[in-house]
């Protein structure tokens, strides 16, 4: 193994890929293959990744100038993910990044399942490029710009550009920002949400330990409590869902946000801690949806929280607040009789500064629902039926391996799924329709077989086991005759 004769001095928040590109240029190598061989001793397919591998080999070649841990901490995005991983998963990820193969890393961290990868690009900020050239002598790739959900430069509040690598090439052509044209990653318009999220992500990346403490302190649950979405220790789900549906409409208009604005289901998965690892971007996006900003993260203290996750904040002295101000806020709150308590103006302020009065007022003035705004179940039912039918068409037209038209898949694509599942009696038309929409395992397998035959140009000579493997079928529910009919039909 040859030590490296030189290596670029890292710039602030520079990514490992950026260092490799600058090394490549200084070494005047012909292609990426030579650079990869020199840096990693092998052909690394992950050098352009936010979680690159082969770091042990690089650390050895740098004669320990950076340990594997330091390379990970300073030049990769793993620290952004660490607060959301348990210690074992965090250690496993670091081991994989040290080794030569990163197989399964993105899967283990839930990145593959999040579908954010399809919107990933190499991003830069035009102002950063100009300033970096002046201050550092060269433009470089900033680590935070590459994080999913960062569409704005946290330093300049400018929309990031995604580089277009020339021709059919990809990151292996080893370019720095500004060396090829770019396109903005989001439309113009109101960027305040994207700015807030970018600031939080940058802080989270730089302060993984603080973030871990904040998560242990149940920030989100306490915020929900503060906003009136928790009663008797339980989340008021429908109320929160309605709030989120309204709030999601104001989301930033970038591709990765569109993944999340269709439904608020992912929020409940985070809150119930179900399923896969929480993606940092989803967490910070949810913070923004709940009107939390960087300042809240910085000032959030674990002592404010008890073990059950409910706020026990000592009453803050409100003797610094002028009486006039307090009085005006109480009047404004009390005058809005047609609103539910947490929707009234100044609810959150009063909750923080004048809780005793607020509790007394709310107890003495219960909210009565206006009978005219009772839910029109019939129109909800017919709207849902229409949505379910559309959802089936969408599932059938999805590219790639066919998905089964199952109850869960249909419900994921409609708005009122939760109410539908909890109160089926309110949805007679949709319930009847649903029974007819579902696809049997047999029919689904036939569709998968049809798809595999076309996708892989399979013929009658192909072994049945091979065909099943391509179609993703483990236990067959179709007869061999049916399979042959499919192949013949396709050949005709
Ligand atoms: Zn910038």
GROMACS .gro file of C-alpha atoms and ligand atoms in nm:
model
  493
    1UNK     CA    1   0.000   0.000   0.000
    2UNK     CA    2   0.139   0.338  -0.104
    3UNK     CA    3   0.094   0.641   0.119
    4UNK     CA    4  -0.048   0.946  -0.049
    5UNK     CA    5   0.215   1.204  -0.135
    6UNK     CA    6  -0.033   1.487  -0.093
    7UNK     CA    7  -0.397   1.547  -0.003
    8UNK     CA    8  -0.598   1.871  -0.018
    9UNK     CA    9  -0.644   2.072   0.302
   10UNK     CA   10  -1.018   2.036   0.381
   11UNK     CA   11  -1.238   2.345   0.367
   12UNK     CA   12  -1.523   2.410   0.614
   13UNK     CA   13  -1.809   2.160   0.573
   14UNK     CA   14  -1.648   2.002   0.267
   15UNK     CA   15  -1.772   1.661   0.154
   16UNK     CA   16  -1.546   1.362   0.099
   17UNK     CA   17  -1.640   1.359  -0.269
   18UNK     CA   18  -1.527   1.721  -0.295
   19UNK     CA   19  -1.187   1.631  -0.145
   20UNK     CA   20  -1.157   1.344  -0.393
   21UNK     CA   21  -1.235   1.579  -0.684
   22UNK     CA   22  -0.977   1.830  -0.570
   23UNK     CA   23  -0.722   1.551  -0.522
   24UNK     CA   24  -0.806   1.423  -0.872
   25UNK     CA   25  -0.740   1.764  -1.022
   26UNK     CA   26  -0.414   1.819  -0.833
   27UNK     CA   27  -0.293   1.472  -0.935
   28UNK     CA   28  -0.397   1.546  -1.296
   29UNK     CA   29  -0.531   1.191  -1.321
   30UNK     CA   30  -0.686   1.077  -1.648
   31UNK     CA   31  -1.002   0.934  -1.497
   32UNK     CA   32  -1.183   0.848  -1.177
   33UNK     CA   33  -1.050   0.490  -1.182
   34UNK     CA   34  -0.692   0.606  -1.117
   35UNK     CA   35  -0.799   0.849  -0.846
   36UNK     CA   36  -1.009   0.586  -0.671
   37UNK     CA   37  -0.722   0.338  -0.684
   38UNK     CA   38  -0.484   0.592  -0.529
   39UNK     CA   39  -0.723   0.709  -0.257
   40UNK     CA   40  -0.901   0.387  -0.168
   41UNK     CA   41  -0.686   0.111  -0.315
   42UNK     CA   42  -0.987  -0.014  -0.509
   43UNK     CA   43  -1.263   0.104  -0.740
   44UNK     CA   44  -1.507   0.273  -0.502
   45UNK     CA   45  -1.864   0.304  -0.627
   46UNK     CA   46  -1.964   0.517  -0.329
   47UNK     CA   47  -1.717   0.804  -0.348
   48UNK     CA   48  -1.996   1.035  -0.472
   49UNK     CA   49  -2.237   0.918  -0.202
   50UNK     CA   50  -2.338   1.115   0.106
   51UNK     CA   51  -2.228   0.803   0.299
   52UNK     CA   52  -1.909   0.693   0.120
   53UNK     CA   53  -1.726   0.369   0.201
   54UNK     CA   54  -1.361   0.251   0.180
   55UNK     CA   55  -1.269   0.499   0.454
   56UNK     CA   56  -1.033   0.262   0.635
   57UNK     CA   57  -0.820   0.236   0.322
   58UNK     CA   58  -0.819   0.614   0.284
   59UNK     CA   59  -0.729   0.669   0.649
   60UNK     CA   60  -0.435   0.428   0.615
   61UNK     CA   61  -0.313   0.605   0.303
   62UNK     CA   62  -0.330   0.937   0.490
   63UNK     CA   63  -0.105   0.780   0.754
   64UNK     CA   64  -0.365   0.844   1.023
   65UNK     CA   65  -0.396   1.219   0.957
   66UNK     CA   66  -0.769   1.143   0.986
   67UNK     CA   67  -0.902   0.835   1.161
   68UNK     CA   68  -1.205   0.661   1.008
   69UNK     CA   69  -1.420   0.824   1.277
   70UNK     CA   70  -1.288   1.169   1.192
   71UNK     CA   71  -1.343   1.115   0.819
   72UNK     CA   72  -1.703   1.015   0.891
   73UNK     CA   73  -1.764   1.300   1.133
   74UNK     CA   74  -1.613   1.575   0.921
   75UNK     CA   75  -1.675   1.480   0.559
   76UNK     CA   76  -1.990   1.265   0.540
   77UNK     CA   77  -2.357   1.309   0.628
   78UNK     CA   78  -2.368   1.023   0.879
   79UNK     CA   79  -2.367   1.270   1.175
   80UNK     CA   80  -2.699   1.403   1.045
   81UNK     CA   81  -2.847   1.053   1.079
   82UNK     CA   82  -2.676   0.948   1.404
   83UNK     CA   83  -2.921   1.110   1.650
   84UNK     CA   84  -3.199   0.907   1.489
   85UNK     CA   85  -3.017   0.573   1.516
   86UNK     CA   86  -2.966   0.357   1.821
   87UNK     CA   87  -2.603   0.307   1.920
   88UNK     CA   88  -2.578  -0.034   1.757
   89UNK     CA   89  -2.711   0.086   1.421
   90UNK     CA   90  -2.481   0.388   1.434
   91UNK     CA   91  -2.179   0.162   1.498
   92UNK     CA   92  -2.283  -0.077   1.219
   93UNK     CA   93  -2.311   0.214   0.975
   94UNK     CA   94  -1.961   0.336   1.066
   95UNK     CA   95  -1.820  -0.016   1.022
   96UNK     CA   96  -1.978  -0.043   0.677
   97UNK     CA   97  -1.837   0.295   0.576
   98UNK     CA   98  -1.492   0.188   0.692
   99UNK     CA   99  -1.508  -0.129   0.479
  100UNK     CA  100  -1.494  -0.167   0.106
  101UNK     CA  101  -1.857  -0.255   0.046
  102UNK     CA  102  -2.143  -0.042   0.162
  103UNK     CA  103  -2.403  -0.301   0.065
  104UNK     CA  104  -2.719  -0.253   0.265
  105UNK     CA  105  -2.611   0.071   0.432
  106UNK     CA  106  -2.877   0.294   0.277
  107UNK     CA  107  -3.134   0.021   0.324
  108UNK     CA  108  -3.047  -0.013   0.695
  109UNK     CA  109  -3.082   0.361   0.747
  110UNK     CA  110  -3.420   0.369   0.572
  111UNK     CA  111  -3.286   0.596   0.297
  112UNK     CA  112  -3.381   0.358   0.017
  113UNK     CA  113  -3.737   0.323   0.144
  114UNK     CA  114  -3.777   0.698   0.191
  115UNK     CA  115  -3.769   0.745  -0.189
  116UNK     CA  116  -3.570   1.066  -0.144
  117UNK     CA  117  -3.281   0.918  -0.343
  118UNK     CA  118  -3.469   0.967  -0.668
  119UNK     CA  119  -3.456   1.343  -0.607
  120UNK     CA  120  -3.091   1.348  -0.503
  121UNK     CA  121  -2.853   1.563  -0.703
  122UNK     CA  122  -2.519   1.734  -0.659
  123UNK     CA  123  -2.613   2.074  -0.525
  124UNK     CA  124  -2.431   2.400  -0.480
  125UNK     CA  125  -2.504   2.761  -0.399
  126UNK     CA  126  -2.393   3.022  -0.650
  127UNK     CA  127  -2.297   3.271  -0.379
  128UNK     CA  128  -2.096   3.004  -0.195
  129UNK     CA  129  -1.911   2.928  -0.521
  130UNK     CA  130  -1.816   3.297  -0.561
  131UNK     CA  131  -1.715   3.337  -0.197
  132UNK     CA  132  -1.528   3.006  -0.179
  133UNK     CA  133  -1.319   3.101  -0.483
  134UNK     CA  134  -1.230   3.431  -0.316
  135UNK     CA  135  -1.173   3.294   0.033
  136UNK     CA  136  -1.037   2.944  -0.032
  137UNK     CA  137  -0.907   2.971  -0.387
  138UNK     CA  138  -1.148   2.707  -0.517
  139UNK     CA  139  -1.517   2.623  -0.523
  140UNK     CA  140  -1.606   2.300  -0.342
  141UNK     CA  141  -1.902   2.076  -0.258
  142UNK     CA  142  -2.058   2.165   0.075
  143UNK     CA  143  -2.176   1.867   0.275
  144UNK     CA  144  -2.501   2.026   0.399
  145UNK     CA  145  -2.610   2.115   0.045
  146UNK     CA  146  -2.623   1.743  -0.036
  147UNK     CA  147  -2.866   1.651   0.244
  148UNK     CA  148  -3.216   1.549   0.132
  149UNK     CA  149  -3.454   1.835   0.198
  150UNK     CA  150  -3.188   2.104   0.190
  151UNK     CA  151  -3.298   2.311  -0.107
  152UNK     CA  152  -3.169   2.645   0.020
  153UNK     CA  153  -2.818   2.744   0.123
  154UNK     CA  154  -2.840   2.800   0.500
  155UNK     CA  155  -2.565   3.060   0.475
  156UNK     CA  156  -2.708   3.272   0.192
  157UNK     CA  157  -3.077   3.171   0.192
  158UNK     CA  158  -3.049   3.119  -0.184
  159UNK     CA  159  -3.207   2.836  -0.382
  160UNK     CA  160  -2.947   2.564  -0.451
  161UNK     CA  161  -2.856   2.459  -0.804
  162UNK     CA  162  -2.830   2.095  -0.915
  163UNK     CA  163  -2.535   2.038  -1.146
  164UNK     CA  164  -2.597   1.877  -1.485
  165UNK     CA  165  -2.299   1.653  -1.554
  166UNK     CA  166  -2.205   1.674  -1.923
  167UNK     CA  167  -2.336   1.412  -2.167
  168UNK     CA  168  -2.424   1.081  -2.005
  169UNK     CA  169  -2.159   1.108  -1.736
  170UNK     CA  170  -2.221   1.117  -1.362
  171UNK     CA  171  -2.017   1.222  -1.058
  172UNK     CA  172  -1.726   1.014  -1.187
  173UNK     CA  173  -1.639   1.297  -1.426
  174UNK     CA  174  -1.501   1.473  -1.115
  175UNK     CA  175  -1.626   1.830  -1.144
  176UNK     CA  176  -1.647   2.104  -0.885
  177UNK     CA  177  -1.952   2.332  -0.850
  178UNK     CA  178  -1.973   2.586  -1.128
  179UNK     CA  179  -1.779   2.374  -1.378
  180UNK     CA  180  -2.098   2.266  -1.552
  181UNK     CA  181  -2.440   2.432  -1.578
  182UNK     CA  182  -2.695   2.384  -1.304
  183UNK     CA  183  -3.070   2.411  -1.259
  184UNK     CA  184  -3.250   2.544  -0.949
  185UNK     CA  185  -3.387   2.269  -0.724
  186UNK     CA  186  -3.705   2.459  -0.641
  187UNK     CA  187  -3.932   2.724  -0.790
  188UNK     CA  188  -3.920   3.083  -0.694
  189UNK     CA  189  -4.177   3.200  -0.443
  190UNK     CA  190  -4.192   3.184  -0.067
  191UNK     CA  191  -3.886   3.001   0.061
  192UNK     CA  192  -3.926   3.069   0.431
  193UNK     CA  193  -4.012   2.705   0.508
  194UNK     CA  194  -3.718   2.567   0.313
  195UNK     CA  195  -3.486   2.821   0.479
  196UNK     CA  196  -3.600   2.719   0.827
  197UNK     CA  197  -3.554   2.350   0.747
  198UNK     CA  198  -3.207   2.409   0.598
  199UNK     CA  199  -3.099   2.596   0.913
  200UNK     CA  200  -3.222   2.317   1.137
  201UNK     CA  201  -3.053   2.049   0.925
  202UNK     CA  202  -2.720   2.234   0.933
  203UNK     CA  203  -2.740   2.270   1.310
  204UNK     CA  204  -2.839   1.905   1.347
  205UNK     CA  205  -2.542   1.799   1.134
  206UNK     CA  206  -2.303   2.002   1.349
  207UNK     CA  207  -2.460   1.904   1.684
  208UNK     CA  208  -2.551   1.534   1.675
  209UNK     CA  209  -2.514   1.494   2.052
  210UNK     CA  210  -2.742   1.787   2.129
  211UNK     CA  211  -2.993   1.649   1.880
  212UNK     CA  212  -2.985   1.313   2.054
  213UNK     CA  213  -3.066   1.485   2.384
  214UNK     CA  214  -3.349   1.678   2.221
  215UNK     CA  215  -3.497   1.358   2.081
  216UNK     CA  216  -3.463   1.186   2.418
  217UNK     CA  217  -3.651   1.485   2.562
  218UNK     CA  218  -3.948   1.416   2.337
  219UNK     CA  219  -3.949   1.754   2.164
  220UNK     CA  220  -4.230   1.673   1.921
  221UNK     CA  221  -4.465   1.530   2.180
  222UNK     CA  222  -4.416   1.828   2.404
  223UNK     CA  223  -4.482   2.060   2.115
  224UNK     CA  224  -4.805   1.877   2.037
  225UNK     CA  225  -4.906   1.912   2.399
  226UNK     CA  226  -4.826   2.280   2.388
  227UNK     CA  227  -5.042   2.319   2.079
  228UNK     CA  228  -5.337   2.140   2.238
  229UNK     CA  229  -5.309   1.822   2.033
  230UNK     CA  230  -5.274   1.596   2.336
  231UNK     CA  231  -5.553   1.519   2.577
  232UNK     CA  232  -5.523   1.279   2.867
  233UNK     CA  233  -5.185   1.171   2.735
  234UNK     CA  234  -5.323   1.073   2.392
  235UNK     CA  235  -5.278   1.247   2.061
  236UNK     CA  236  -5.601   1.400   1.928
  237UNK     CA  237  -5.551   1.239   1.595
  238UNK     CA  238  -5.827   1.380   1.380
  239UNK     CA  239  -5.761   1.733   1.499
  240UNK     CA  240  -5.390   1.697   1.428
  241UNK     CA  241  -5.461   1.540   1.090
  242UNK     CA  242  -5.683   1.834   0.990
  243UNK     CA  243  -5.419   2.079   1.104
  244UNK     CA  244  -5.143   1.900   0.912
  245UNK     CA  245  -5.352   1.875   0.596
  246UNK     CA  246  -5.390   2.254   0.598
  247UNK     CA  247  -5.027   2.311   0.688
  248UNK     CA  248  -4.890   2.073   0.425
  249UNK     CA  249  -5.052   2.288   0.157
  250UNK     CA  250  -4.802   2.564   0.242
  251UNK     CA  251  -4.500   2.334   0.199
  252UNK     CA  252  -4.199   2.437  -0.008
  253UNK     CA  253  -4.236   2.349  -0.375
  254UNK     CA  254  -3.939   2.117  -0.427
  255UNK     CA  255  -3.954   1.760  -0.554
  256UNK     CA  256  -3.859   1.589  -0.228
  257UNK     CA  257  -4.129   1.779  -0.040
  258UNK     CA  258  -4.388   1.657  -0.286
  259UNK     CA  259  -4.315   1.305  -0.162
  260UNK     CA  260  -4.456   1.408   0.173
  261UNK     CA  261  -4.738   1.653   0.111
  262UNK     CA  262  -4.985   1.401  -0.030
  263UNK     CA  263  -5.068   1.256   0.307
  264UNK     CA  264  -4.986   1.318   0.671
  265UNK     CA  265  -4.949   0.945   0.742
  266UNK     CA  266  -4.570   0.970   0.774
  267UNK     CA  267  -4.613   1.214   1.061
  268UNK     CA  268  -4.808   0.957   1.260
  269UNK     CA  269  -4.547   0.693   1.182
  270UNK     CA  270  -4.283   0.922   1.334
  271UNK     CA  271  -4.498   1.003   1.636
  272UNK     CA  272  -4.586   0.639   1.698
  273UNK     CA  273  -4.223   0.546   1.631
  274UNK     CA  274  -4.339   0.279   1.393
  275UNK     CA  275  -4.133   0.117   1.126
  276UNK     CA  276  -3.807   0.235   0.990
  277UNK     CA  277  -3.548   0.479   1.109
  278UNK     CA  278  -3.674   0.837   1.104
  279UNK     CA  279  -3.521   1.032   0.818
  280UNK     CA  280  -3.363   1.354   0.948
  281UNK     CA  281  -3.534   1.551   0.673
  282UNK     CA  282  -3.877   1.422   0.778
  283UNK     CA  283  -3.806   1.513   1.139
  284UNK     CA  284  -3.699   1.869   1.058
  285UNK     CA  285  -3.986   1.910   0.813
  286UNK     CA  286  -4.226   1.803   1.087
  287UNK     CA  287  -4.063   2.054   1.323
  288UNK     CA  288  -4.140   2.323   1.067
  289UNK     CA  289  -4.498   2.200   1.025
  290UNK     CA  290  -4.536   2.241   1.401
  291UNK     CA  291  -4.392   2.590   1.377
  292UNK     CA  292  -4.065   2.499   1.546
  293UNK     CA  293  -3.750   2.671   1.431
  294UNK     CA  294  -3.379   2.654   1.499
  295UNK     CA  295  -3.412   2.874   1.808
  296UNK     CA  296  -3.650   2.622   1.964
  297UNK     CA  297  -3.397   2.344   1.911
  298UNK     CA  298  -3.114   2.547   2.056
  299UNK     CA  299  -3.307   2.644   2.365
  300UNK     CA  300  -3.488   2.317   2.426
  301UNK     CA  301  -3.379   2.179   2.760
  302UNK     CA  302  -3.419   1.829   2.886
  303UNK     CA  303  -3.505   1.954   3.235
  304UNK     CA  304  -3.831   2.091   3.096
  305UNK     CA  305  -3.951   1.741   3.043
  306UNK     CA  306  -4.060   1.464   3.271
  307UNK     CA  307  -4.016   1.095   3.201
  308UNK     CA  308  -4.369   1.049   3.067
  309UNK     CA  309  -4.298   1.299   2.799
  310UNK     CA  310  -4.545   1.563   2.913
  311UNK     CA  311  -4.444   1.918   2.989
  312UNK     CA  312  -4.401   2.017   3.351
  313UNK     CA  313  -4.274   2.363   3.288
  314UNK     CA  314  -4.255   2.574   3.599
  315UNK     CA  315  -4.491   2.867   3.572
  316UNK     CA  316  -4.297   3.147   3.421
  317UNK     CA  317  -4.324   3.472   3.610
  318UNK     CA  318  -4.529   3.706   3.400
  319UNK     CA  319  -4.453   4.015   3.605
  320UNK     CA  320  -4.237   4.146   3.321
  321UNK     CA  321  -4.539   4.166   3.089
  322UNK     CA  322  -4.721   4.500   3.093
  323UNK     CA  323  -5.077   4.474   3.225
  324UNK     CA  324  -5.221   4.639   2.912
  325UNK     CA  325  -5.060   4.381   2.691
  326UNK     CA  326  -5.187   4.092   2.902
  327UNK     CA  327  -5.535   4.240   2.911
  328UNK     CA  328  -5.544   4.294   2.532
  329UNK     CA  329  -5.443   3.935   2.471
  330UNK     CA  330  -5.707   3.799   2.708
  331UNK     CA  331  -5.976   4.010   2.537
  332UNK     CA  332  -5.869   3.898   2.188
  333UNK     CA  333  -5.879   3.535   2.300
  334UNK     CA  334  -6.214   3.564   2.473
  335UNK     CA  335  -6.379   3.747   2.181
  336UNK     CA  336  -6.321   3.468   1.932
  337UNK     CA  337  -6.612   3.260   2.055
  338UNK     CA  338  -6.665   3.072   1.729
  339UNK     CA  339  -6.320   2.908   1.736
  340UNK     CA  340  -6.195   2.608   1.927
  341UNK     CA  341  -5.964   2.707   2.208
  342UNK     CA  342  -5.631   2.625   2.048
  343UNK     CA  343  -5.736   2.797   1.722
  344UNK     CA  344  -5.809   3.126   1.898
  345UNK     CA  345  -5.560   3.410   1.859
  346UNK     CA  346  -5.284   3.411   2.117
  347UNK     CA  347  -5.352   3.061   2.252
  348UNK     CA  348  -4.989   2.961   2.255
  349UNK     CA  349  -4.875   3.287   2.410
  350UNK     CA  350  -5.133   3.261   2.687
  351UNK     CA  351  -5.040   2.898   2.741
  352UNK     CA  352  -4.684   3.002   2.810
  353UNK     CA  353  -4.737   3.322   3.006
  354UNK     CA  354  -5.084   3.319   3.154
  355UNK     CA  355  -5.174   2.955   3.191
  356UNK     CA  356  -5.373   2.986   3.511
  357UNK     CA  357  -5.613   3.238   3.359
  358UNK     CA  358  -5.632   3.033   3.038
  359UNK     CA  359  -5.724   2.715   3.224
  360UNK     CA  360  -5.993   2.899   3.423
  361UNK     CA  361  -6.133   3.064   3.110
  362UNK     CA  362  -6.145   2.745   2.906
  363UNK     CA  363  -6.309   2.553   3.191
  364UNK     CA  364  -6.573   2.823   3.230
  365UNK     CA  365  -6.640   2.868   2.858
  366UNK     CA  366  -6.659   2.529   2.691
  367UNK     CA  367  -6.669   2.528   2.315
  368UNK     CA  368  -6.999   2.424   2.160
  369UNK     CA  369  -6.981   2.284   1.813
  370UNK     CA  370  -7.203   2.466   1.569
  371UNK     CA  371  -7.461   2.210   1.453
  372UNK     CA  372  -7.444   2.349   1.101
  373UNK     CA  373  -7.086   2.236   1.062
  374UNK     CA  374  -7.150   1.873   1.151
  375UNK     CA  375  -6.972   1.645   0.910
  376UNK     CA  376  -7.150   1.560   0.588
  377UNK     CA  377  -7.069   1.188   0.584
  378UNK     CA  378  -7.261   1.119   0.268
  379UNK     CA  379  -7.055   1.353   0.055
  380UNK     CA  380  -6.738   1.228   0.224
  381UNK     CA  381  -6.842   0.875   0.134
  382UNK     CA  382  -6.902   0.954  -0.234
  383UNK     CA  383  -6.576   1.156  -0.256
  384UNK     CA  384  -6.387   0.866  -0.098
  385UNK     CA  385  -6.543   0.614  -0.337
  386UNK     CA  386  -6.423   0.823  -0.629
  387UNK     CA  387  -6.076   0.851  -0.479
  388UNK     CA  388  -6.057   0.476  -0.420
  389UNK     CA  389  -6.142   0.406  -0.782
  390UNK     CA  390  -5.874   0.652  -0.891
  391UNK     CA  391  -5.627   0.495  -0.648
  392UNK     CA  392  -5.680   0.156  -0.814
  393UNK     CA  393  -5.605   0.304  -1.157
  394UNK     CA  394  -5.292   0.464  -1.012
  395UNK     CA  395  -5.171   0.136  -0.861
  396UNK     CA  396  -5.231  -0.048  -1.187
  397UNK     CA  397  -5.039   0.212  -1.385
  398UNK     CA  398  -4.731   0.224  -1.160
  399UNK     CA  399  -4.410   0.154  -1.353
  400UNK     CA  400  -4.200  -0.147  -1.260
  401UNK     CA  401  -4.305  -0.462  -1.079
  402UNK     CA  402  -4.685  -0.459  -1.029
  403UNK     CA  403  -4.813  -0.379  -0.683
  404UNK     CA  404  -5.110  -0.565  -0.546
  405UNK     CA  405  -5.436  -0.371  -0.530
  406UNK     CA  406  -5.474  -0.434  -0.158
  407UNK     CA  407  -5.673  -0.253   0.106
  408UNK     CA  408  -5.367  -0.087   0.261
  409UNK     CA  409  -5.229   0.022  -0.076
  410UNK     CA  410  -5.561   0.184  -0.169
  411UNK     CA  411  -5.596   0.354   0.168
  412UNK     CA  412  -5.248   0.501   0.143
  413UNK     CA  413  -5.359   0.697  -0.160
  414UNK     CA  414  -5.678   0.855  -0.028
  415UNK     CA  415  -5.743   1.144   0.206
  416UNK     CA  416  -5.999   1.012   0.452
  417UNK     CA  417  -5.847   0.667   0.497
  418UNK     CA  418  -5.821   0.699   0.871
  419UNK     CA  419  -6.186   0.786   0.923
  420UNK     CA  420  -6.282   0.515   0.674
  421UNK     CA  421  -6.090   0.245   0.859
  422UNK     CA  422  -6.208   0.354   1.202
  423UNK     CA  423  -6.573   0.424   1.115
  424UNK     CA  424  -6.667   0.206   0.819
  425UNK     CA  425  -7.037   0.250   0.900
  426UNK     CA  426  -7.015   0.608   0.781
  427UNK     CA  427  -6.888   0.493   0.441
  428UNK     CA  428  -7.134   0.231   0.305
  429UNK     CA  429  -7.073   0.314  -0.062
  430UNK     CA  430  -6.693   0.305  -0.027
  431UNK     CA  431  -6.710  -0.020   0.173
  432UNK     CA  432  -6.910  -0.192  -0.103
  433UNK     CA  433  -6.681  -0.053  -0.370
  434UNK     CA  434  -6.366  -0.154  -0.184
  435UNK     CA  435  -6.469  -0.522  -0.191
  436UNK     CA  436  -6.488  -0.510  -0.570
  437UNK     CA  437  -6.161  -0.322  -0.615
  438UNK     CA  438  -5.934  -0.565  -0.431
  439UNK     CA  439  -5.713  -0.796  -0.634
  440UNK     CA  440  -5.667  -1.162  -0.537
  441UNK     CA  441  -5.319  -1.305  -0.490
  442UNK     CA  442  -5.381  -1.521  -0.797
  443UNK     CA  443  -5.463  -1.223  -1.017
  444UNK     CA  444  -5.173  -1.024  -0.878
  445UNK     CA  445  -4.932  -1.308  -0.949
  446UNK     CA  446  -5.063  -1.333  -1.305
  447UNK     CA  447  -4.994  -0.962  -1.354
  448UNK     CA  448  -4.645  -1.001  -1.212
  449UNK     CA  449  -4.579  -1.294  -1.446
  450UNK     CA  450  -4.705  -1.095  -1.744
  451UNK     CA  451  -4.479  -0.808  -1.641
  452UNK     CA  452  -4.172  -1.031  -1.590
  453UNK     CA  453  -4.221  -1.198  -1.931
  454UNK     CA  454  -4.220  -0.859  -2.100
  455UNK     CA  455  -3.955  -0.697  -1.884
  456UNK     CA  456  -3.703  -0.977  -1.923
  457UNK     CA  457  -3.818  -1.108  -2.266
  458UNK     CA  458  -3.876  -1.456  -2.121
  459UNK     CA  459  -3.979  -1.747  -2.346
  460UNK     CA  460  -4.128  -2.094  -2.303
  461UNK     CA  461  -3.777  -2.235  -2.262
  462UNK     CA  462  -3.722  -2.041  -1.944
  463UNK     CA  463  -3.739  -2.256  -1.631
  464UNK     CA  464  -4.046  -2.197  -1.418
  465UNK     CA  465  -3.833  -2.126  -1.109
  466UNK     CA  466  -3.644  -1.853  -1.298
  467UNK     CA  467  -3.967  -1.694  -1.413
  468UNK     CA  468  -4.105  -1.697  -1.057
  469UNK     CA  469  -3.787  -1.541  -0.926
  470UNK     CA  470  -3.804  -1.257  -1.179
  471UNK     CA  471  -4.170  -1.205  -1.098
  472UNK     CA  472  -4.095  -1.207  -0.723
  473UNK     CA  473  -4.321  -1.504  -0.649
  474UNK     CA  474  -4.229  -1.742  -0.368
  475UNK     CA  475  -4.538  -1.956  -0.335
  476UNK     CA  476  -4.722  -1.988  -0.662
  477UNK     CA  477  -5.100  -1.953  -0.678
  478UNK     CA  478  -5.116  -1.993  -1.056
  479UNK     CA  479  -5.104  -2.311  -1.259
  480UNK     CA  480  -4.828  -2.384  -1.508
  481UNK     CA  481  -5.090  -2.386  -1.785
  482UNK     CA  482  -5.182  -2.029  -1.702
  483UNK     CA  483  -4.817  -1.929  -1.718
  484UNK     CA  484  -4.768  -2.087  -2.060
  485UNK     CA  485  -5.083  -1.916  -2.184
  486UNK     CA  486  -4.935  -1.585  -2.072
  487UNK     CA  487  -4.608  -1.650  -2.255
  488UNK     CA  488  -4.786  -1.757  -2.573
  489UNK     CA  489  -5.020  -1.456  -2.555
  490UNK     CA  490  -4.722  -1.232  -2.524
  491UNK     CA  491  -4.543  -1.388  -2.819
  492UNK     CA  492  -4.850  -1.356  -3.043
  493LIG    ZN1  493  -2.438   2.980  -0.003
   0.00000   0.00000   0.00000
